[in-house]
Amino acid sequence: MHSISVRCNLLLTTCLTYLIFLHAICILYGWVNHLKSRPQAVVSFGNLVSWKKLPNQFGENAVVTFQLDADLQSLWNLNVKYVYLYLVAEYSSPRFPWNQVTVWDRYVERGSSVFSAFPFYNTLGLHNYVDTLRNASLVFRLEADIIPFVGFVFHTTLGQTDKVRFPLEYTV
Amino acid sequence: MDLQGQATCEKYAKKGILWTTLVALIVGLVTDDYLRMVQVFILGVVLVAMGVLFPWPWYTRHPLVFVHAATKNNNNNNHS
């Protein structure tokens, strides 16, 4: 401690050690709260707005509406930065028995209690270029990734719709 | 800084950072805000740094007393 550089060194190493300890407690606290959290969500399928064939061989395009009602209050704690919500369409096709496509997503930050899920332009979509979706049975599932400030990313499934069957004939 | 002052400075630095960590943790748990916790921690570290990095007067209250050079030479002559 005889010079300022030695004192700086002590201060830096002590700070880093206690900072690691502080973040270890944050990670533990976030994990315990995640185990106790009980988020609620209701996902319901609206209607098939349009269902058409694209010019290429297998291309099909579907526009659907859905309703989300989620209570994410229990997900928030000290170590949650934001929640990444996304809607996954799961279906089976003749060639591939299990397909999952993210058709909608949203970053939810603390404090944003209510947001409009519809209408706005959705950058994602269900594009199928390999098999046909005619007469396919789909399930839309709302899932969430809990992004922390420090530590592990947790994943949870909030809810899902009943099976929705696409019609045999295109609507457009 | 004198030797005793250095020991005091080291003790203050370690205890100061420990208390800063505890206060920041309590603030974080109470407010449920990670950024507030980090802000309190940084503020505490800055305050501790202000108190221990510089040679304040309370660290120089026990200076070492060195033997005078003339007295040492007289002792050597008496022995020979």
mmCIF file of C-alpha atoms in Angstrom:
data_model
loop_
_atom_site.group_PDB
_atom_site.id
_atom_site.type_symbol
_atom_site.label_atom_id
_atom_site.label_comp_id
_atom_site.label_asym_id
_atom_site.label_seq_id
_atom_site.Cartn_x
_atom_site.Cartn_y
_atom_site.Cartn_z
ATOM 1 C CA MET A 1 0.000 0.000 0.000
ATOM 2 C CA HIS A 2 3.039 2.214 -0.255
ATOM 3 C CA SER A 3 2.116 3.716 -3.629
ATOM 4 C CA ILE A 4 -1.061 4.698 -5.425
ATOM 5 C CA SER A 5 -0.624 1.943 -8.020
ATOM 6 C CA VAL A 6 -0.596 -0.737 -5.316
ATOM 7 C CA ARG A 7 -3.716 0.756 -3.754
ATOM 8 C CA CYS A 8 -5.429 0.866 -7.159
ATOM 9 C CA ASN A 9 -4.519 -2.772 -7.674
ATOM 10 C CA LEU A 10 -6.038 -3.754 -4.329
ATOM 11 C CA LEU A 11 -9.190 -1.759 -5.037
ATOM 12 C CA LEU A 12 -9.603 -3.289 -8.482
ATOM 13 C CA THR A 13 -9.124 -6.901 -7.379
ATOM 14 C CA THR A 14 -11.395 -6.491 -4.361
ATOM 15 C CA CYS A 15 -14.095 -4.847 -6.495
ATOM 16 C CA LEU A 16 -13.960 -7.598 -9.095
ATOM 17 C CA THR A 17 -14.128 -10.319 -6.457
ATOM 18 C CA TYR A 18 -17.152 -8.819 -4.757
ATOM 19 C CA LEU A 19 -18.774 -8.058 -8.119
ATOM 20 C CA ILE A 20 -18.524 -11.748 -9.024
ATOM 21 C CA PHE A 21 -20.092 -12.590 -5.665
ATOM 22 C CA LEU A 22 -22.893 -10.076 -6.283
ATOM 23 C CA HIS A 23 -23.652 -11.502 -9.718
ATOM 24 C CA ALA A 24 -23.593 -15.054 -8.377
ATOM 25 C CA ILE A 25 -26.324 -14.043 -5.928
ATOM 26 C CA CYS A 26 -28.262 -12.392 -8.782
ATOM 27 C CA ILE A 27 -28.087 -15.598 -10.831
ATOM 28 C CA LEU A 28 -29.253 -17.683 -7.870
ATOM 29 C CA TYR A 29 -32.076 -15.260 -7.088
ATOM 30 C CA GLY A 30 -33.217 -15.241 -10.724
ATOM 31 C CA TRP A 31 -33.185 -19.039 -10.867
ATOM 32 C CA VAL A 32 -35.219 -19.432 -7.653
ATOM 33 C CA ASN A 33 -37.767 -16.855 -8.878
ATOM 34 C CA HIS A 34 -38.017 -18.607 -12.213
ATOM 35 C CA LEU A 35 -38.898 -21.851 -10.437
ATOM 36 C CA LYS A 36 -41.639 -20.047 -8.509
ATOM 37 C CA SER A 37 -43.025 -18.081 -11.489
ATOM 38 C CA ARG A 38 -46.445 -19.037 -12.880
ATOM 39 C CA PRO A 39 -47.092 -17.020 -16.056
ATOM 40 C CA GLN A 40 -50.545 -17.314 -17.577
ATOM 41 C CA ALA A 41 -51.447 -16.968 -21.240
ATOM 42 C CA VAL A 42 -54.402 -17.678 -23.490
ATOM 43 C CA VAL A 43 -53.761 -18.071 -27.202
ATOM 44 C CA SER A 44 -56.708 -18.362 -29.523
ATOM 45 C CA PHE A 45 -56.832 -18.694 -33.268
ATOM 46 C CA GLY A 46 -58.869 -16.014 -35.016
ATOM 47 C CA ASN A 47 -59.535 -16.761 -38.633
ATOM 48 C CA LEU A 48 -57.846 -17.542 -41.899
ATOM 49 C CA VAL A 49 -57.886 -14.233 -43.729
ATOM 50 C CA SER A 50 -56.361 -15.466 -46.986
ATOM 51 C CA TRP A 51 -54.927 -18.717 -48.240
ATOM 52 C CA LYS A 52 -53.359 -18.724 -51.652
ATOM 53 C CA LYS A 53 -50.830 -20.382 -53.869
ATOM 54 C CA LEU A 54 -47.701 -18.545 -54.914
ATOM 55 C CA PRO A 55 -46.320 -18.646 -58.467
ATOM 56 C CA ASN A 56 -43.505 -21.103 -57.686
ATOM 57 C CA GLN A 57 -44.072 -24.852 -57.546
ATOM 58 C CA PHE A 58 -44.702 -25.403 -53.838
ATOM 59 C CA GLY A 59 -45.122 -21.866 -52.559
ATOM 60 C CA GLU A 60 -48.156 -21.126 -50.425
ATOM 61 C CA ASN A 61 -49.049 -18.089 -48.365
ATOM 62 C CA ALA A 62 -51.479 -17.857 -45.476
ATOM 63 C CA VAL A 63 -52.572 -14.798 -43.484
ATOM 64 C CA VAL A 64 -54.176 -15.599 -40.158
ATOM 65 C CA THR A 65 -55.278 -13.667 -37.099
ATOM 66 C CA PHE A 66 -54.869 -14.742 -33.522
ATOM 67 C CA GLN A 67 -55.545 -13.337 -30.075
ATOM 68 C CA LEU A 68 -53.008 -13.287 -27.248
ATOM 69 C CA ASP A 69 -53.769 -12.571 -23.632
ATOM 70 C CA ALA A 70 -50.767 -13.073 -21.370
ATOM 71 C CA ASP A 71 -50.007 -12.212 -17.755
ATOM 72 C CA LEU A 72 -46.217 -12.009 -17.472
ATOM 73 C CA GLN A 73 -46.061 -10.311 -14.071
ATOM 74 C CA SER A 74 -44.573 -13.330 -12.309
ATOM 75 C CA LEU A 75 -41.714 -13.576 -14.824
ATOM 76 C CA TRP A 76 -40.110 -10.294 -13.779
ATOM 77 C CA ASN A 77 -37.466 -10.167 -11.063
ATOM 78 C CA LEU A 78 -34.118 -8.528 -10.338
ATOM 79 C CA ASN A 79 -32.291 -10.503 -12.995
ATOM 80 C CA VAL A 80 -34.666 -10.226 -15.965
ATOM 81 C CA LYS A 81 -33.655 -7.836 -18.734
ATOM 82 C CA TYR A 82 -36.495 -8.501 -21.156
ATOM 83 C CA VAL A 83 -38.759 -11.319 -22.309
ATOM 84 C CA TYR A 84 -38.721 -12.522 -25.891
ATOM 85 C CA LEU A 85 -42.196 -13.757 -26.817
ATOM 86 C CA TYR A 86 -42.731 -15.712 -29.981
ATOM 87 C CA LEU A 87 -45.525 -17.676 -31.580
ATOM 88 C CA VAL A 88 -44.554 -20.973 -33.149
ATOM 89 C CA ALA A 89 -46.661 -22.780 -35.732
ATOM 90 C CA GLU A 90 -46.175 -26.513 -35.450
ATOM 91 C CA TYR A 91 -47.434 -28.899 -38.102
ATOM 92 C CA SER A 92 -46.598 -32.055 -39.977
ATOM 93 C CA SER A 93 -46.306 -32.357 -43.724
ATOM 94 C CA PRO A 94 -46.159 -35.346 -46.079
ATOM 95 C CA ARG A 95 -42.382 -35.315 -46.340
ATOM 96 C CA PHE A 96 -41.406 -33.958 -42.911
ATOM 97 C CA PRO A 97 -43.325 -35.200 -39.866
ATOM 98 C CA TRP A 98 -42.435 -32.309 -37.548
ATOM 99 C CA ASN A 99 -42.079 -28.670 -38.560
ATOM 100 C CA GLN A 100 -41.859 -25.600 -36.378
ATOM 101 C CA VAL A 101 -41.942 -22.053 -37.706
ATOM 102 C CA THR A 102 -41.806 -18.802 -35.771
ATOM 103 C CA VAL A 103 -44.608 -16.674 -37.214
ATOM 104 C CA TRP A 104 -44.696 -13.798 -34.726
ATOM 105 C CA ASP A 105 -42.317 -12.392 -32.128
ATOM 106 C CA ARG A 106 -42.087 -9.486 -29.740
ATOM 107 C CA TYR A 107 -39.565 -8.109 -27.231
ATOM 108 C CA VAL A 108 -41.335 -7.225 -23.987
ATOM 109 C CA GLU A 109 -39.522 -4.886 -21.633
ATOM 110 C CA ARG A 110 -40.361 -4.213 -18.027
ATOM 111 C CA GLY A 111 -43.110 -1.660 -17.708
ATOM 112 C CA SER A 112 -44.841 -2.418 -20.995
ATOM 113 C CA SER A 113 -47.943 -4.001 -19.576
ATOM 114 C CA VAL A 114 -50.262 -3.888 -22.564
ATOM 115 C CA PHE A 115 -49.309 -3.937 -26.208
ATOM 116 C CA SER A 116 -51.248 -4.425 -29.379
ATOM 117 C CA ALA A 117 -50.421 -7.652 -31.076
ATOM 118 C CA PHE A 118 -52.579 -6.889 -34.067
ATOM 119 C CA PRO A 119 -52.756 -5.169 -36.426
ATOM 120 C CA PHE A 120 -49.244 -4.355 -37.457
ATOM 121 C CA TYR A 121 -47.003 -5.571 -40.209
ATOM 122 C CA ASN A 122 -45.478 -8.860 -39.258
ATOM 123 C CA THR A 123 -41.960 -9.390 -40.559
ATOM 124 C CA LEU A 124 -42.136 -13.150 -40.094
ATOM 125 C CA GLY A 125 -44.464 -15.550 -41.797
ATOM 126 C CA LEU A 126 -45.315 -19.135 -42.447
ATOM 127 C CA HIS A 127 -43.731 -19.850 -45.779
ATOM 128 C CA ASN A 128 -43.756 -23.393 -46.963
ATOM 129 C CA TYR A 129 -41.802 -24.125 -50.140
ATOM 130 C CA VAL A 130 -41.420 -27.885 -49.862
ATOM 131 C CA ASP A 131 -44.725 -29.521 -49.067
ATOM 132 C CA THR A 132 -48.276 -28.349 -49.184
ATOM 133 C CA LEU A 133 -50.172 -27.037 -46.184
ATOM 134 C CA ARG A 134 -53.547 -27.980 -47.627
ATOM 135 C CA ASN A 135 -55.486 -30.035 -45.134
ATOM 136 C CA ALA A 136 -52.569 -29.713 -42.680
ATOM 137 C CA SER A 137 -53.271 -29.566 -38.990
ATOM 138 C CA LEU A 138 -51.472 -26.724 -37.198
ATOM 139 C CA VAL A 139 -51.006 -25.808 -33.560
ATOM 140 C CA PHE A 140 -49.897 -22.286 -32.578
ATOM 141 C CA ARG A 141 -47.868 -22.225 -29.383
ATOM 142 C CA LEU A 142 -46.816 -19.107 -27.447
ATOM 143 C CA GLU A 143 -43.327 -19.469 -26.028
ATOM 144 C CA ALA A 144 -41.083 -17.144 -24.079
ATOM 145 C CA ASP A 145 -37.342 -16.773 -23.608
ATOM 146 C CA ILE A 146 -36.472 -14.951 -20.395
ATOM 147 C CA ILE A 147 -33.301 -12.975 -21.076
ATOM 148 C CA PRO A 148 -31.370 -12.128 -17.889
ATOM 149 C CA PHE A 149 -28.854 -9.419 -17.147
ATOM 150 C CA VAL A 150 -26.414 -12.129 -16.054
ATOM 151 C CA GLY A 151 -26.615 -15.899 -16.090
ATOM 152 C CA PHE A 152 -28.796 -18.445 -17.827
ATOM 153 C CA VAL A 153 -31.554 -17.916 -20.387
ATOM 154 C CA PHE A 154 -34.763 -19.656 -19.332
ATOM 155 C CA HIS A 155 -37.425 -20.912 -21.698
ATOM 156 C CA THR A 156 -41.072 -21.515 -20.983
ATOM 157 C CA THR A 157 -44.201 -22.400 -22.938
ATOM 158 C CA LEU A 158 -47.089 -20.125 -22.041
ATOM 159 C CA GLY A 159 -50.000 -21.599 -23.962
ATOM 160 C CA GLN A 160 -51.209 -22.993 -27.239
ATOM 161 C CA THR A 161 -54.244 -23.057 -29.474
ATOM 162 C CA ASP A 162 -56.340 -26.042 -30.357
ATOM 163 C CA LYS A 163 -55.504 -27.817 -33.604
ATOM 164 C CA VAL A 164 -56.383 -25.759 -36.650
ATOM 165 C CA ARG A 165 -56.900 -27.470 -39.978
ATOM 166 C CA PHE A 166 -56.152 -25.595 -43.167
ATOM 167 C CA PRO A 167 -58.696 -26.115 -45.933
ATOM 168 C CA LEU A 168 -58.079 -28.199 -49.028
ATOM 169 C CA GLU A 169 -58.967 -25.390 -51.392
ATOM 170 C CA TYR A 170 -57.283 -22.022 -51.584
ATOM 171 C CA THR A 171 -59.429 -19.029 -50.723
ATOM 172 C CA VAL A 172 -57.718 -16.582 -53.115
ATOM 173 C CA MET B 1 1.825 6.791 4.047
ATOM 174 C CA ASP B 2 3.492 5.278 7.090
ATOM 175 C CA LEU B 3 3.304 1.542 7.789
ATOM 176 C CA GLN B 4 0.412 1.730 10.200
ATOM 177 C CA GLY B 5 -1.408 4.035 7.799
ATOM 178 C CA GLN B 6 -0.985 1.507 5.015
ATOM 179 C CA ALA B 7 -2.498 -1.231 7.160
ATOM 180 C CA THR B 8 -5.417 1.064 8.055
ATOM 181 C CA CYS B 9 -5.879 1.999 4.406
ATOM 182 C CA GLU B 10 -6.022 -1.671 3.363
ATOM 183 C CA LYS B 11 -8.538 -2.449 6.101
ATOM 184 C CA TYR B 12 -10.748 0.490 5.074
ATOM 185 C CA ALA B 13 -10.569 -0.505 1.404
ATOM 186 C CA LYS B 14 -11.642 -4.121 2.003
ATOM 187 C CA LYS B 15 -14.373 -3.280 4.506
ATOM 188 C CA GLY B 16 -15.599 -0.399 2.346
ATOM 189 C CA ILE B 17 -16.026 -2.610 -0.727
ATOM 190 C CA LEU B 18 -17.704 -5.300 1.386
ATOM 191 C CA TRP B 19 -20.242 -2.854 2.781
ATOM 192 C CA THR B 20 -20.775 -1.364 -0.688
ATOM 193 C CA THR B 21 -21.571 -4.834 -2.013
ATOM 194 C CA LEU B 22 -24.030 -5.539 0.793
ATOM 195 C CA VAL B 23 -25.787 -2.193 0.406
ATOM 196 C CA ALA B 24 -25.977 -2.597 -3.381
ATOM 197 C CA LEU B 25 -27.454 -6.088 -2.965
ATOM 198 C CA ILE B 26 -30.088 -4.867 -0.524
ATOM 199 C CA VAL B 27 -30.986 -1.958 -2.803
ATOM 200 C CA GLY B 28 -31.287 -4.349 -5.735
ATOM 201 C CA LEU B 29 -33.500 -6.795 -3.870
ATOM 202 C CA VAL B 30 -35.737 -4.054 -2.491
ATOM 203 C CA THR B 31 -36.148 -2.086 -5.739
ATOM 204 C CA ASP B 32 -36.007 -5.223 -7.971
ATOM 205 C CA ASP B 33 -33.843 -3.206 -10.336
ATOM 206 C CA TYR B 34 -30.501 -4.562 -11.581
ATOM 207 C CA LEU B 35 -29.323 -1.230 -12.996
ATOM 208 C CA ARG B 36 -30.000 0.556 -9.706
ATOM 209 C CA MET B 37 -27.953 -2.107 -7.909
ATOM 210 C CA VAL B 38 -24.994 -1.599 -10.243
ATOM 211 C CA GLN B 39 -25.267 2.190 -9.911
ATOM 212 C CA VAL B 40 -25.149 1.950 -6.115
ATOM 213 C CA PHE B 41 -22.160 -0.394 -6.315
ATOM 214 C CA ILE B 42 -20.235 1.953 -8.619
ATOM 215 C CA LEU B 43 -21.052 4.941 -6.424
ATOM 216 C CA GLY B 44 -19.819 3.069 -3.353
ATOM 217 C CA VAL B 45 -16.599 2.057 -5.076
ATOM 218 C CA VAL B 46 -15.940 5.664 -6.113
ATOM 219 C CA LEU B 47 -16.468 6.873 -2.533
ATOM 220 C CA VAL B 48 -14.150 4.175 -1.148
ATOM 221 C CA ALA B 49 -11.563 5.026 -3.817
ATOM 222 C CA MET B 50 -11.670 8.685 -2.806
ATOM 223 C CA GLY B 51 -10.982 7.635 0.768
ATOM 224 C CA VAL B 52 -8.158 5.140 0.243
ATOM 225 C CA LEU B 53 -6.262 6.094 -2.896
ATOM 226 C CA PHE B 54 -4.851 9.361 -1.603
ATOM 227 C CA PRO B 55 -2.467 9.887 1.388
ATOM 228 C CA TRP B 56 -4.912 11.642 3.703
ATOM 229 C CA PRO B 57 -3.584 13.029 7.019
ATOM 230 C CA TRP B 58 -5.036 10.159 9.082
ATOM 231 C CA TYR B 59 -2.738 7.755 7.233
ATOM 232 C CA THR B 60 0.447 9.674 8.194
ATOM 233 C CA ARG B 61 -0.058 10.011 11.951
ATOM 234 C CA HIS B 62 2.520 7.360 12.909
ATOM 235 C CA PRO B 63 5.692 8.111 10.957
ATOM 236 C CA LEU B 64 8.750 5.923 11.397
ATOM 237 C CA VAL B 65 11.447 7.418 13.639
ATOM 238 C CA PHE B 66 14.870 6.860 12.099
ATOM 239 C CA VAL B 67 18.098 6.906 14.112
ATOM 240 C CA HIS B 68 20.115 10.093 13.569
ATOM 241 C CA ALA B 69 23.232 9.571 11.339
ATOM 242 C CA ALA B 70 25.601 11.418 13.732
ATOM 243 C CA THR B 71 24.566 9.277 16.717
ATOM 244 C CA LYS B 72 25.206 6.082 14.704
ATOM 245 C CA ASN B 73 28.799 7.177 13.787
ATOM 246 C CA ASN B 74 29.620 7.987 17.442
ATOM 247 C CA ASN B 75 28.481 4.516 18.515
ATOM 248 C CA ASN B 76 30.771 2.888 15.902
ATOM 249 C CA ASN B 77 33.825 4.887 17.109
ATOM 250 C CA ASN B 78 33.207 3.957 20.743
ATOM 251 C CA HIS B 79 33.163 0.222 19.903
ATOM 252 C CA SER B 80 36.444 0.323 17.964
#
